[in-house]
Amino acid sequence: GAVVSQHPSRVICKSGTSVKIECRSLDFQATTMFWYRQFPKQSLMLMATSNEGSKATYEQGVEKDKFLINHASLTLSTLTVTSAHPEDSSFYICSAKGVSNEKLFFGSGTQLSVL
Amino acid sequence: TQLLEQSPQFLSIQEGENLTVYCNSSSVFSSLQWYRQEPGEGPVLLVTVVTGGEVKKLKRLTFQFGDARKDSSLHITAAQPGDTGLYLCAGERSSGTYKYIFGTGTRLKVLA
């Protein structure tokens, strides 16, 4: 089946630094990628939807300047958490959907810890 | 605003028991997926249902999509400890742009 690679799987950073998370579709072209945030023992909350070559669509309450999303190619989307603070600590998950694919494939997630 | 409500939120049962998880919404979805997630990992797709009234079986798991495509259920027969995990339903909305909205989640623990 289709594979989505998310990297890094875990990152620890100091408050005020920026962190970039990559999401790659390995064997299909992902026209649409989604970024989710998940708090411990809770469900996934959609942060934004990105389509290749266009600006991401952010959900209400998600700061565009805080969470920068770039989907420059059909196989790569990145999420950059800028000037991270402890409250940004969370599990971030990406998912990808291809043109001819009804299914949604998930990355393995990134655990971000901001000290 | 959580568009998809799952019930129960938590469930702890003995091995061999049956259970049903519900996923309800007031919105219509073009398709609905069920996932299982282990701690520290991404969700793993179990099934996709597309047609109203559709029933799909995956070994001991039975999934049903409501006739109006607003709700779904997951029934597990003879639960096993390996079924333990977070079960998530996700609805796909395709009005305008594609968007997948996740349910509130059901945390299942099956005791040996």
CSV table of N, CA and C in Angstrom, one decimal, chain A residues 6-81:
chain,number,residue,atom,x,y,z
A,6,GLN,N,7.1,10.4,7.6
A,6,GLN,CA,7.2,11.7,8.4
A,6,GLN,C,8.5,11.7,9.2
A,7,HIS,N,9.1,12.9,9.2
A,7,HIS,CA,10.4,13.0,9.8
A,7,HIS,C,10.6,14.4,10.4
A,8,PRO,N,11.2,14.6,11.6
A,8,PRO,CA,11.6,13.5,12.5
A,8,PRO,C,10.5,12.9,13.2
A,9,SER,N,10.8,11.8,13.9
A,9,SER,CA,9.7,11.1,14.7
A,9,SER,C,9.6,11.8,16.1
A,10,ARG,N,10.7,12.4,16.5
A,10,ARG,CA,10.7,13.0,17.8
A,10,ARG,C,11.7,14.2,17.8
A,11,VAL,N,11.3,15.3,18.4
A,11,VAL,CA,12.3,16.4,18.4
A,11,VAL,C,12.1,17.2,19.7
A,12,ILE,N,13.2,17.5,20.3
A,12,ILE,CA,13.2,18.3,21.5
A,12,ILE,C,13.9,19.6,21.2
A,13,CYS,N,13.3,20.8,21.5
A,13,CYS,CA,14.0,22.0,21.2
A,13,CYS,C,13.8,23.0,22.3
A,14,LYS,N,14.5,24.1,22.3
A,14,LYS,CA,14.4,25.1,23.3
A,14,LYS,C,13.3,26.1,22.8
A,15,SER,N,12.7,26.8,23.8
A,15,SER,CA,11.7,27.8,23.5
A,15,SER,C,12.3,28.9,22.7
A,16,GLY,N,11.6,29.3,21.7
A,16,GLY,CA,12.0,30.4,20.8
A,16,GLY,C,12.6,29.9,19.5
A,17,THR,N,12.9,28.6,19.4
A,17,THR,CA,13.5,28.1,18.1
A,17,THR,C,12.4,27.6,17.2
A,18,SER,N,12.8,27.4,15.9
A,18,SER,CA,11.8,26.9,15.0
A,18,SER,C,12.1,25.5,14.6
A,19,VAL,N,11.1,24.7,14.4
A,19,VAL,CA,11.2,23.3,14.1
A,19,VAL,C,10.5,23.0,12.8
A,20,LYS,N,11.2,22.2,11.9
A,20,LYS,CA,10.6,21.9,10.6
A,20,LYS,C,10.3,20.4,10.6
A,21,ILE,N,9.0,20.0,10.2
A,21,ILE,CA,8.6,18.6,10.1
A,21,ILE,C,8.3,18.3,8.7
A,22,GLU,N,8.9,17.2,8.2
A,22,GLU,CA,8.7,16.9,6.8
A,22,GLU,C,7.7,15.7,6.6
A,23,CYS,N,6.9,15.7,5.6
A,23,CYS,CA,6.0,14.7,5.3
A,23,CYS,C,6.1,14.3,3.8
A,24,ARG,N,6.5,13.1,3.5
A,24,ARG,CA,6.8,12.7,2.1
A,24,ARG,C,5.9,11.5,1.7
A,25,SER,N,5.3,11.6,0.5
A,25,SER,CA,4.6,10.4,0.0
A,25,SER,C,5.6,9.7,-0.9
A,26,LEU,N,5.9,8.4,-0.6
A,26,LEU,CA,7.0,7.7,-1.2
A,26,LEU,C,6.6,7.0,-2.5
A,27,ASP,N,5.4,6.6,-2.7
A,27,ASP,CA,5.1,5.9,-3.9
A,27,ASP,C,3.9,6.4,-4.6
A,28,PHE,N,3.5,7.6,-4.3
A,28,PHE,CA,2.3,8.2,-5.0
A,28,PHE,C,2.4,9.7,-5.0
A,29,GLN,N,1.7,10.4,-5.9
A,29,GLN,CA,1.7,11.8,-5.9
A,29,GLN,C,0.6,12.3,-5.0
A,30,ALA,N,1.0,13.1,-4.0
A,30,ALA,CA,0.0,13.6,-3.0
A,30,ALA,C,-0.4,15.0,-3.4
A,31,THR,N,-1.6,15.1,-4.0
A,31,THR,CA,-2.1,16.4,-4.4
A,31,THR,C,-2.5,17.2,-3.2
A,32,THR,N,-3.0,16.5,-2.2
A,32,THR,CA,-3.5,17.1,-1.0
A,32,THR,C,-2.8,16.5,0.3
A,33,MET,N,-2.3,17.3,1.1
A,33,MET,CA,-1.8,16.8,2.4
A,33,MET,C,-2.5,17.5,3.6
A,34,PHE,N,-2.6,16.8,4.6
A,34,PHE,CA,-3.3,17.4,5.8
A,34,PHE,C,-2.4,17.3,7.0
A,35,TRP,N,-2.5,18.3,7.8
A,35,TRP,CA,-1.7,18.3,9.1
A,35,TRP,C,-2.6,18.4,10.3
A,36,TYR,N,-2.3,17.5,11.2
A,36,TYR,CA,-3.1,17.3,12.4
A,36,TYR,C,-2.3,17.5,13.6
A,37,ARG,N,-2.9,17.9,14.7
A,37,ARG,CA,-2.3,18.0,16.0
A,37,ARG,C,-3.1,17.1,17.0
A,38,GLN,N,-2.3,16.4,17.8
A,38,GLN,CA,-3.0,15.5,18.7
A,38,GLN,C,-2.4,15.6,20.1
A,39,PHE,N,-3.3,15.9,21.1
A,39,PHE,CA,-2.9,16.0,22.5
A,39,PHE,C,-3.0,14.6,23.1
A,40,PRO,N,-2.3,14.4,24.2
A,40,PRO,CA,-2.4,13.0,24.8
A,40,PRO,C,-3.8,12.5,25.1
A,41,LYS,N,-4.0,11.3,24.6
A,41,LYS,CA,-5.3,10.6,24.8
A,41,LYS,C,-6.5,11.4,24.2
A,42,GLN,N,-6.2,12.2,23.2
A,42,GLN,CA,-7.3,12.9,22.5
A,42,GLN,C,-7.2,12.5,21.0
A,43,SER,N,-8.3,13.0,20.3
A,43,SER,CA,-8.4,12.7,18.9
A,43,SER,C,-7.5,13.7,18.1
A,44,LEU,N,-7.5,13.5,16.8
A,44,LEU,CA,-6.7,14.4,15.9
A,44,LEU,C,-7.5,15.6,15.6
A,45,MET,N,-6.9,16.8,15.7
A,45,MET,CA,-7.5,18.0,15.3
A,45,MET,C,-6.9,18.5,14.0
A,46,LEU,N,-7.7,18.7,13.0
A,46,LEU,CA,-7.1,19.2,11.7
A,46,LEU,C,-6.6,20.7,11.9
A,47,MET,N,-5.4,20.9,11.5
A,47,MET,CA,-4.8,22.2,11.5
A,47,MET,C,-4.9,22.9,10.2
A,48,ALA,N,-4.6,22.2,9.1
A,48,ALA,CA,-4.6,22.8,7.8
A,48,ALA,C,-4.6,21.8,6.7
A,49,THR,N,-5.0,22.2,5.6
A,49,THR,CA,-5.0,21.4,4.4
A,49,THR,C,-4.2,22.1,3.3
A,50,SER,N,-3.2,21.4,2.7
A,50,SER,CA,-2.4,22.0,1.7
A,50,SER,C,-2.5,21.3,0.4
A,51,ASN,N,-2.6,22.0,-0.6
A,51,ASN,CA,-2.6,21.5,-2.0
A,51,ASN,C,-1.3,21.9,-2.7
A,52,GLU,N,-0.8,21.0,-3.5
A,52,GLU,CA,0.5,21.3,-4.1
A,52,GLU,C,0.4,22.6,-5.0
A,53,GLY,N,1.4,23.4,-4.7
A,53,GLY,CA,1.5,24.7,-5.5
A,53,GLY,C,0.6,25.8,-5.1
A,54,SER,N,-0.2,25.6,-4.0
A,54,SER,CA,-1.0,26.7,-3.6
A,54,SER,C,-0.9,26.9,-2.1
A,55,LYS,N,-1.5,28.0,-1.6
A,55,LYS,CA,-1.4,28.3,-0.1
A,55,LYS,C,-2.2,27.3,0.6
A,56,ALA,N,-1.8,27.0,1.8
A,56,ALA,CA,-2.5,26.1,2.7
A,56,ALA,C,-3.8,26.8,3.2
A,57,THR,N,-4.8,26.0,3.5
A,57,THR,CA,-6.0,26.5,4.1
A,57,THR,C,-6.0,26.1,5.6
A,58,TYR,N,-6.1,27.0,6.4
A,58,TYR,CA,-5.9,26.8,7.9
A,58,TYR,C,-7.3,26.7,8.5
A,59,GLU,N,-7.4,25.9,9.5
A,59,GLU,CA,-8.7,25.8,10.3
A,59,GLU,C,-8.8,27.0,11.2
A,60,GLN,N,-10.0,27.2,11.6
A,60,GLN,CA,-10.2,28.4,12.5
A,60,GLN,C,-9.4,28.2,13.8
A,61,GLY,N,-8.8,29.2,14.2
A,61,GLY,CA,-8.0,29.2,15.5
A,61,GLY,C,-6.5,28.8,15.3
A,62,VAL,N,-6.2,28.4,14.1
A,62,VAL,CA,-4.8,28.0,13.9
A,62,VAL,C,-4.0,29.2,13.3
A,63,GLU,N,-2.9,29.6,13.9
A,63,GLU,CA,-2.2,30.8,13.5
A,63,GLU,C,-1.3,30.5,12.2
A,64,LYS,N,-1.6,31.1,11.2
A,64,LYS,CA,-0.8,30.9,9.9
A,64,LYS,C,0.6,31.3,10.1
A,65,ASP,N,0.9,32.3,10.8
A,65,ASP,CA,2.3,32.7,11.0
A,65,ASP,C,3.1,31.9,11.9
A,66,LYS,N,2.4,31.2,12.7
A,66,LYS,CA,3.0,30.3,13.7
A,66,LYS,C,3.3,28.9,13.1
A,67,PHE,N,2.4,28.4,12.3
A,67,PHE,CA,2.5,27.1,11.7
A,67,PHE,C,2.6,27.3,10.2
A,68,LEU,N,3.8,27.4,9.7
A,68,LEU,CA,4.0,27.6,8.3
A,68,LEU,C,4.0,26.3,7.5
A,69,ILE,N,3.1,26.2,6.5
A,69,ILE,CA,3.0,25.0,5.7
A,69,ILE,C,3.4,25.3,4.3
A,70,ASN,N,4.3,24.4,3.8
A,70,ASN,CA,4.7,24.5,2.4
A,70,ASN,C,4.5,23.2,1.7
A,71,HIS,N,3.9,23.2,0.5
A,71,HIS,CA,3.6,22.0,-0.2
A,71,HIS,C,4.2,22.3,-1.7
A,72,ALA,N,5.5,22.3,-1.8
A,72,ALA,CA,6.1,22.7,-3.0
A,72,ALA,C,6.2,21.7,-4.1
A,73,SER,N,6.0,20.4,-3.7
A,73,SER,CA,6.0,19.4,-4.7
A,73,SER,C,5.0,18.4,-4.4
A,74,LEU,N,4.7,17.5,-5.4
A,74,LEU,CA,3.7,16.5,-5.2
A,74,LEU,C,4.0,15.4,-4.2
A,75,THR,N,5.2,15.4,-3.7
A,75,THR,CA,5.6,14.3,-2.8
A,75,THR,C,6.1,14.9,-1.4
A,76,LEU,N,6.1,16.2,-1.3
A,76,LEU,CA,6.6,16.8,0.0
A,76,LEU,C,5.8,17.9,0.5
A,77,SER,N,5.5,17.9,1.8
A,77,SER,CA,4.9,19.0,2.5
A,77,SER,C,5.7,19.2,3.8
A,78,THR,N,5.8,20.4,4.2
A,78,THR,CA,6.5,20.7,5.4
A,78,THR,C,5.7,21.6,6.3
A,79,LEU,N,5.8,21.3,7.6
A,79,LEU,CA,5.2,22.1,8.6
A,79,LEU,C,6.3,22.7,9.5
A,80,THR,N,6.4,24.0,9.6
A,80,THR,CA,7.4,24.7,10.4
A,80,THR,C,6.7,25.4,11.6
A,81,VAL,N,7.1,24.9,12.8
A,81,VAL,CA,6.6,25.6,14.0
A,81,VAL,C,7.6,26.7,14.3
